[in-house]
């Protein structure tokens, strides 16, 4: 049902699997999809059940079905608790940081803060890889272009996406003097907490290694 062409991938095995590596990869891809949706501009469109792995068994047009394909099984809330907590953490991150929900960007540093309000990067900072075989992209949000509720500038964010099946090193845009990048989230790692009070320090200040088929969020403080 629905479109005849689906941009989907079964991660190496069709249907339910008992293999840990396949289930781990599927969870990682679910996290990627939720992260890209929640940090996107506009209103994040999340279907009921997405936060607990409700797949509809691959059916892409089940809205009119009154059966197990469409019903939400609340047992999944406990079964997929990691994904549920991950979704909550992302929603909280978006609510806490106005720079992640800006209505518009100009793509320039019109306030002379040192970085554009939004900028795009590839494996090299300031250079997007446009070739059709590339699977890497990064976006940087400059927190100086948004204000928190307490009246102070927001933090900056770097979201690096590596959809390749091999790891890649991404070189980072420099923050203004006195600030540096910290690791806030990595979808390839286990765990769901986003601890803004104690983010992980990067091993190298000018670059970061992104694992295969994963997304990272760096925070600039």
PDB file of C-alpha atoms in Angstrom:
ATOM      1  CA  UNK A   1       0.000   0.000   0.000  1.00  0.00           C
ATOM      2  CA  UNK A   2       1.127   3.559  -0.558  1.00  0.00           C
ATOM      3  CA  UNK A   3       3.975   4.469  -2.912  1.00  0.00           C
ATOM      4  CA  UNK A   4       5.621   1.661  -4.863  1.00  0.00           C
ATOM      5  CA  UNK A   5       9.116   2.984  -4.162  1.00  0.00           C
ATOM      6  CA  UNK A   6      10.355   3.040  -0.564  1.00  0.00           C
ATOM      7  CA  UNK A   7      13.666   4.462   0.596  1.00  0.00           C
ATOM      8  CA  UNK A   8      14.026   1.771   3.232  1.00  0.00           C
ATOM      9  CA  UNK A   9      16.626  -0.719   4.404  1.00  0.00           C
ATOM     10  CA  UNK A  10      16.186  -3.788   6.604  1.00  0.00           C
ATOM     11  CA  UNK A  11      19.688  -3.528   8.201  1.00  0.00           C
ATOM     12  CA  UNK A  12      20.615  -6.973   6.883  1.00  0.00           C
ATOM     13  CA  UNK A  13      17.641  -9.124   7.862  1.00  0.00           C
ATOM     14  CA  UNK A  14      13.976  -8.918   6.924  1.00  0.00           C
ATOM     15  CA  UNK A  15      11.410  -8.627   9.704  1.00  0.00           C
ATOM     16  CA  UNK A  16      11.999  -9.184  13.457  1.00  0.00           C
ATOM     17  CA  UNK A  17      15.502 -10.301  14.377  1.00  0.00           C
ATOM     18  CA  UNK A  18      17.197 -11.838  17.400  1.00  0.00           C
ATOM     19  CA  UNK A  19      20.622 -10.600  16.323  1.00  0.00           C
ATOM     20  CA  UNK A  20      21.912  -7.900  18.662  1.00  0.00           C
ATOM     21  CA  UNK A  21      23.952  -6.084  16.002  1.00  0.00           C
ATOM     22  CA  UNK A  22      20.905  -5.740  13.767  1.00  0.00           C
ATOM     23  CA  UNK A  23      18.621  -4.557  16.562  1.00  0.00           C
ATOM     24  CA  UNK A  24      21.290  -2.120  17.787  1.00  0.00           C
ATOM     25  CA  UNK A  25      21.654  -0.674  14.281  1.00  0.00           C
ATOM     26  CA  UNK A  26      17.886  -0.347  13.884  1.00  0.00           C
ATOM     27  CA  UNK A  27      17.704   1.508  17.192  1.00  0.00           C
ATOM     28  CA  UNK A  28      20.514   3.809  16.056  1.00  0.00           C
ATOM     29  CA  UNK A  29      18.691   4.608  12.813  1.00  0.00           C
ATOM     30  CA  UNK A  30      15.499   5.341  14.761  1.00  0.00           C
ATOM     31  CA  UNK A  31      17.463   7.772  16.924  1.00  0.00           C
ATOM     32  CA  UNK A  32      18.896   9.417  13.803  1.00  0.00           C
ATOM     33  CA  UNK A  33      15.426   9.931  12.328  1.00  0.00           C
ATOM     34  CA  UNK A  34      14.008  11.375  15.550  1.00  0.00           C
ATOM     35  CA  UNK A  35      16.999  13.682  16.043  1.00  0.00           C
ATOM     36  CA  UNK A  36      16.824  15.103  12.502  1.00  0.00           C
ATOM     37  CA  UNK A  37      13.078  15.629  12.855  1.00  0.00           C
ATOM     38  CA  UNK A  38      13.212  17.353  16.244  1.00  0.00           C
ATOM     39  CA  UNK A  39      16.060  19.765  15.395  1.00  0.00           C
ATOM     40  CA  UNK A  40      14.536  20.700  12.028  1.00  0.00           C
ATOM     41  CA  UNK A  41      12.885  24.046  11.465  1.00  0.00           C
ATOM     42  CA  UNK A  42       9.139  24.370  11.828  1.00  0.00           C
ATOM     43  CA  UNK A  43       6.953  22.009  13.818  1.00  0.00           C
ATOM     44  CA  UNK A  44       8.484  18.536  14.353  1.00  0.00           C
ATOM     45  CA  UNK A  45       5.994  16.020  12.955  1.00  0.00           C
ATOM     46  CA  UNK A  46       6.210  12.878  15.068  1.00  0.00           C
ATOM     47  CA  UNK A  47       3.596  10.144  14.799  1.00  0.00           C
ATOM     48  CA  UNK A  48       2.138   8.659  17.969  1.00  0.00           C
ATOM     49  CA  UNK A  49       4.214   5.603  18.771  1.00  0.00           C
ATOM     50  CA  UNK A  50       7.411   6.758  17.033  1.00  0.00           C
ATOM     51  CA  UNK A  51       8.923   7.376  20.451  1.00  0.00           C
ATOM     52  CA  UNK A  52       8.567   3.690  21.332  1.00  0.00           C
ATOM     53  CA  UNK A  53       9.440   1.979  18.075  1.00  0.00           C
ATOM     54  CA  UNK A  54       5.971   1.535  16.587  1.00  0.00           C
ATOM     55  CA  UNK A  55       6.932   0.460  13.052  1.00  0.00           C
ATOM     56  CA  UNK A  56       3.573  -0.653  11.605  1.00  0.00           C
ATOM     57  CA  UNK A  57       5.698  -3.540  10.285  1.00  0.00           C
ATOM     58  CA  UNK A  58       6.823  -1.450   7.334  1.00  0.00           C
ATOM     59  CA  UNK A  59       3.372  -0.421   6.106  1.00  0.00           C
ATOM     60  CA  UNK A  60       3.555   3.204   4.967  1.00  0.00           C
ATOM     61  CA  UNK A  61      -0.183   3.857   4.647  1.00  0.00           C
ATOM     62  CA  UNK A  62      -1.930   2.234   7.603  1.00  0.00           C
ATOM     63  CA  UNK A  63      -4.044   5.207   8.688  1.00  0.00           C
ATOM     64  CA  UNK A  64      -7.319   3.499   7.679  1.00  0.00           C
ATOM     65  CA  UNK A  65      -6.547   0.114   9.227  1.00  0.00           C
ATOM     66  CA  UNK A  66      -8.228  -0.859  12.480  1.00  0.00           C
ATOM     67  CA  UNK A  67      -5.923  -3.749  13.354  1.00  0.00           C
ATOM     68  CA  UNK A  68      -2.569  -4.569  14.968  1.00  0.00           C
ATOM     69  CA  UNK A  69      -0.644  -2.719  12.266  1.00  0.00           C
ATOM     70  CA  UNK A  70      -2.068   0.598  13.459  1.00  0.00           C
ATOM     71  CA  UNK A  71      -2.823  -0.052  17.134  1.00  0.00           C
ATOM     72  CA  UNK A  72      -0.251   1.101  19.671  1.00  0.00           C
ATOM     73  CA  UNK A  73       0.864  -1.649  22.017  1.00  0.00           C
ATOM     74  CA  UNK A  74       1.755   0.040  25.314  1.00  0.00           C
ATOM     75  CA  UNK A  75       4.025  -2.889  26.166  1.00  0.00           C
ATOM     76  CA  UNK A  76       6.417  -1.284  23.663  1.00  0.00           C
ATOM     77  CA  UNK A  77       6.853   1.651  26.038  1.00  0.00           C
ATOM     78  CA  UNK A  78       8.828  -0.574  28.396  1.00  0.00           C
ATOM     79  CA  UNK A  79      10.365  -2.675  25.642  1.00  0.00           C
ATOM     80  CA  UNK A  80      11.781   0.421  23.908  1.00  0.00           C
ATOM     81  CA  UNK A  81      12.383   2.574  26.968  1.00  0.00           C
ATOM     82  CA  UNK A  82      15.789   3.747  25.711  1.00  0.00           C
ATOM     83  CA  UNK A  83      14.221   5.218  22.574  1.00  0.00           C
ATOM     84  CA  UNK A  84      11.441   6.782  24.652  1.00  0.00           C
ATOM     85  CA  UNK A  85      13.903   8.468  27.025  1.00  0.00           C
ATOM     86  CA  UNK A  86      16.018   9.571  24.072  1.00  0.00           C
ATOM     87  CA  UNK A  87      12.983  11.264  22.491  1.00  0.00           C
ATOM     88  CA  UNK A  88      12.137  13.037  25.754  1.00  0.00           C
ATOM     89  CA  UNK A  89      15.707  14.305  26.043  1.00  0.00           C
ATOM     90  CA  UNK A  90      15.644  15.699  22.489  1.00  0.00           C
ATOM     91  CA  UNK A  91      12.323  17.470  23.066  1.00  0.00           C
ATOM     92  CA  UNK A  92      13.694  19.006  26.270  1.00  0.00           C
ATOM     93  CA  UNK A  93      16.835  20.136  24.406  1.00  0.00           C
ATOM     94  CA  UNK A  94      14.735  21.876  21.745  1.00  0.00           C
ATOM     95  CA  UNK A  95      12.553  23.575  24.353  1.00  0.00           C
ATOM     96  CA  UNK A  96      15.554  24.785  26.364  1.00  0.00           C
ATOM     97  CA  UNK A  97      17.408  26.289  23.386  1.00  0.00           C
ATOM     98  CA  UNK A  98      15.651  28.886  21.205  1.00  0.00           C
ATOM     99  CA  UNK A  99      18.435  28.705  18.592  1.00  0.00           C
ATOM    100  CA  UNK A 100      17.132  25.216  17.691  1.00  0.00           C
ATOM    101  CA  UNK A 101      13.651  26.540  16.930  1.00  0.00           C
ATOM    102  CA  UNK A 102      14.368  29.776  15.086  1.00  0.00           C
ATOM    103  CA  UNK A 103      11.729  30.706  12.499  1.00  0.00           C
ATOM    104  CA  UNK A 104      14.243  31.951   9.933  1.00  0.00           C
ATOM    105  CA  UNK A 105      17.951  32.284   9.225  1.00  0.00           C
ATOM    106  CA  UNK A 106      19.927  34.563   6.925  1.00  0.00           C
ATOM    107  CA  UNK A 107      23.085  32.489   6.590  1.00  0.00           C
ATOM    108  CA  UNK A 108      25.291  35.479   7.411  1.00  0.00           C
ATOM    109  CA  UNK A 109      26.925  37.079  10.433  1.00  0.00           C
ATOM    110  CA  UNK A 110      24.895  40.286  10.260  1.00  0.00           C
ATOM    111  CA  UNK A 111      25.545  41.018  13.966  1.00  0.00           C
ATOM    112  CA  UNK A 112      29.339  40.563  13.632  1.00  0.00           C
ATOM    113  CA  UNK A 113      29.521  37.847  16.308  1.00  0.00           C
ATOM    114  CA  UNK A 114      32.236  35.762  14.618  1.00  0.00           C
ATOM    115  CA  UNK A 115      29.982  33.081  13.076  1.00  0.00           C
ATOM    116  CA  UNK A 116      26.947  33.221  10.755  1.00  0.00           C
ATOM    117  CA  UNK A 117      23.566  32.562  12.361  1.00  0.00           C
ATOM    118  CA  UNK A 118      23.575  29.236  10.481  1.00  0.00           C
ATOM    119  CA  UNK A 119      26.323  27.579   8.438  1.00  0.00           C
ATOM    120  CA  UNK A 120      26.806  24.272   6.639  1.00  0.00           C
ATOM    121  CA  UNK A 121      29.905  22.096   6.541  1.00  0.00           C
ATOM    122  CA  UNK A 122      31.240  18.833   5.181  1.00  0.00           C
ATOM    123  CA  UNK A 123      34.170  16.842   6.491  1.00  0.00           C
ATOM    124  CA  UNK A 124      36.067  20.114   6.207  1.00  0.00           C
ATOM    125  CA  UNK A 125      34.761  23.167   8.024  1.00  0.00           C
ATOM    126  CA  UNK A 126      33.019  25.700   5.747  1.00  0.00           C
ATOM    127  CA  UNK A 127      33.108  23.330   2.778  1.00  0.00           C
ATOM    128  CA  UNK A 128      30.014  21.264   1.979  1.00  0.00           C
ATOM    129  CA  UNK A 129      30.738  18.057   0.071  1.00  0.00           C
ATOM    130  CA  UNK A 130      28.357  18.338  -2.904  1.00  0.00           C
ATOM    131  CA  UNK A 131      29.331  15.176  -4.797  1.00  0.00           C
ATOM    132  CA  UNK A 132      26.403  12.792  -5.259  1.00  0.00           C
ATOM    133  CA  UNK A 133      28.234   9.944  -3.525  1.00  0.00           C
ATOM    134  CA  UNK A 134      28.820  11.897  -0.302  1.00  0.00           C
ATOM    135  CA  UNK A 135      26.961  10.909   2.844  1.00  0.00           C
ATOM    136  CA  UNK A 136      28.254  13.563   5.229  1.00  0.00           C
ATOM    137  CA  UNK A 137      26.790  16.908   6.255  1.00  0.00           C
ATOM    138  CA  UNK A 138      27.064  19.184   9.280  1.00  0.00           C
ATOM    139  CA  UNK A 139      25.142  22.271  10.351  1.00  0.00           C
ATOM    140  CA  UNK A 140      26.199  24.871  12.905  1.00  0.00           C
ATOM    141  CA  UNK A 141      23.777  27.106  14.811  1.00  0.00           C
ATOM    142  CA  UNK A 142      25.293  30.249  16.328  1.00  0.00           C
ATOM    143  CA  UNK A 143      23.739  30.769  19.769  1.00  0.00           C
ATOM    144  CA  UNK A 144      24.494  34.500  19.716  1.00  0.00           C
ATOM    145  CA  UNK A 145      21.506  34.858  17.392  1.00  0.00           C
ATOM    146  CA  UNK A 146      18.997  33.664  19.985  1.00  0.00           C
ATOM    147  CA  UNK A 147      18.265  34.655  23.555  1.00  0.00           C
ATOM    148  CA  UNK A 148      17.340  32.376  26.433  1.00  0.00           C
ATOM    149  CA  UNK A 149      14.477  33.159  28.815  1.00  0.00           C
ATOM    150  CA  UNK A 150      16.926  34.602  31.338  1.00  0.00           C
ATOM    151  CA  UNK A 151      18.088  37.172  28.775  1.00  0.00           C
ATOM    152  CA  UNK A 152      21.509  35.678  27.951  1.00  0.00           C
ATOM    153  CA  UNK A 153      22.704  34.460  24.527  1.00  0.00           C
ATOM    154  CA  UNK A 154      22.047  30.818  23.759  1.00  0.00           C
ATOM    155  CA  UNK A 155      24.768  28.186  23.346  1.00  0.00           C
ATOM    156  CA  UNK A 156      26.018  27.267  19.881  1.00  0.00           C
ATOM    157  CA  UNK A 157      25.378  23.825  18.381  1.00  0.00           C
ATOM    158  CA  UNK A 158      27.132  21.689  15.790  1.00  0.00           C
ATOM    159  CA  UNK A 159      25.197  18.739  14.393  1.00  0.00           C
ATOM    160  CA  UNK A 160      27.394  16.342  12.406  1.00  0.00           C
ATOM    161  CA  UNK A 161      25.742  13.626  10.301  1.00  0.00           C
ATOM    162  CA  UNK A 162      27.675  10.683   8.879  1.00  0.00           C
ATOM    163  CA  UNK A 163      25.388   8.335   6.952  1.00  0.00           C
ATOM    164  CA  UNK A 164      28.329   6.439   5.447  1.00  0.00           C
ATOM    165  CA  UNK A 165      29.084   2.865   6.525  1.00  0.00           C
ATOM    166  CA  UNK A 166      32.614   3.975   7.454  1.00  0.00           C
ATOM    167  CA  UNK A 167      33.725   6.429  10.177  1.00  0.00           C
ATOM    168  CA  UNK A 168      34.852   9.917   9.147  1.00  0.00           C
ATOM    169  CA  UNK A 169      36.709  12.760  10.780  1.00  0.00           C
ATOM    170  CA  UNK A 170      34.940  16.128  10.661  1.00  0.00           C
ATOM    171  CA  UNK A 171      36.881  19.357  11.125  1.00  0.00           C
ATOM    172  CA  UNK A 172      35.045  21.918  13.234  1.00  0.00           C
ATOM    173  CA  UNK A 173      34.415  25.643  12.758  1.00  0.00           C
ATOM    174  CA  UNK A 174      36.180  27.680  15.421  1.00  0.00           C
ATOM    175  CA  UNK A 175      34.208  29.384  18.139  1.00  0.00           C
ATOM    176  CA  UNK A 176      35.134  32.828  19.390  1.00  0.00           C
ATOM    177  CA  UNK A 177      37.933  33.098  21.937  1.00  0.00           C
ATOM    178  CA  UNK A 178      37.199  31.558  25.321  1.00  0.00           C
ATOM    179  CA  UNK A 179      34.683  29.008  24.026  1.00  0.00           C
ATOM    180  CA  UNK A 180      35.118  25.441  22.820  1.00  0.00           C
ATOM    181  CA  UNK A 181      33.102  22.477  21.581  1.00  0.00           C
ATOM    182  CA  UNK A 182      31.896  19.690  23.897  1.00  0.00           C
ATOM    183  CA  UNK A 183      30.222  16.395  23.018  1.00  0.00           C
ATOM    184  CA  UNK A 184      26.571  16.432  24.031  1.00  0.00           C
ATOM    185  CA  UNK A 185      25.130  13.440  22.177  1.00  0.00           C
ATOM    186  CA  UNK A 186      26.231  10.584  19.915  1.00  0.00           C
ATOM    187  CA  UNK A 187      23.586   8.267  18.458  1.00  0.00           C
ATOM    188  CA  UNK A 188      26.150   5.482  18.033  1.00  0.00           C
ATOM    189  CA  UNK A 189      26.755   5.332  21.791  1.00  0.00           C
ATOM    190  CA  UNK A 190      24.531   3.651  24.357  1.00  0.00           C
ATOM    191  CA  UNK A 191      22.639   5.750  26.884  1.00  0.00           C
ATOM    192  CA  UNK A 192      20.120   8.538  26.507  1.00  0.00           C
ATOM    193  CA  UNK A 193      21.101  11.287  28.956  1.00  0.00           C
ATOM    194  CA  UNK A 194      21.965  14.744  27.675  1.00  0.00           C
ATOM    195  CA  UNK A 195      23.948  16.327  30.479  1.00  0.00           C
ATOM    196  CA  UNK A 196      24.484  19.987  29.623  1.00  0.00           C
ATOM    197  CA  UNK A 197      26.125  20.688  32.971  1.00  0.00           C
ATOM    198  CA  UNK A 198      28.920  18.191  32.330  1.00  0.00           C
ATOM    199  CA  UNK A 199      29.249  17.563  28.578  1.00  0.00           C
ATOM    200  CA  UNK A 200      32.173  15.399  27.496  1.00  0.00           C
ATOM    201  CA  UNK A 201      35.346  17.193  26.443  1.00  0.00           C
ATOM    202  CA  UNK A 202      36.549  16.478  22.916  1.00  0.00           C
ATOM    203  CA  UNK A 203      39.841  14.636  22.507  1.00  0.00           C
ATOM    204  CA  UNK A 204      40.858  17.075  19.772  1.00  0.00           C
ATOM    205  CA  UNK A 205      39.574  20.637  19.776  1.00  0.00           C
ATOM    206  CA  UNK A 206      39.586  21.114  15.995  1.00  0.00           C
ATOM    207  CA  UNK A 207      38.031  17.831  14.849  1.00  0.00           C
ATOM    208  CA  UNK A 208      35.724  15.008  15.847  1.00  0.00           C
ATOM    209  CA  UNK A 209      35.371  11.416  14.652  1.00  0.00           C
ATOM    210  CA  UNK A 210      31.826  10.381  13.768  1.00  0.00           C
ATOM    211  CA  UNK A 211      30.997   6.681  13.739  1.00  0.00           C
ATOM    212  CA  UNK A 212      29.252   5.008  10.782  1.00  0.00           C
ATOM    213  CA  UNK A 213      25.561   5.856  10.247  1.00  0.00           C
ATOM    214  CA  UNK A 214      25.414   8.145  13.254  1.00  0.00           C
ATOM    215  CA  UNK A 215      24.805  11.752  14.274  1.00  0.00           C
ATOM    216  CA  UNK A 216      26.505  13.804  16.952  1.00  0.00           C
ATOM    217  CA  UNK A 217      25.528  17.021  18.706  1.00  0.00           C
ATOM    218  CA  UNK A 218      28.281  19.302  19.997  1.00  0.00           C
ATOM    219  CA  UNK A 219      27.549  22.254  22.248  1.00  0.00           C
ATOM    220  CA  UNK A 220      29.706  25.367  22.228  1.00  0.00           C
ATOM    221  CA  UNK A 221      30.332  26.888  25.643  1.00  0.00           C
TER     222      UNK A 221
END
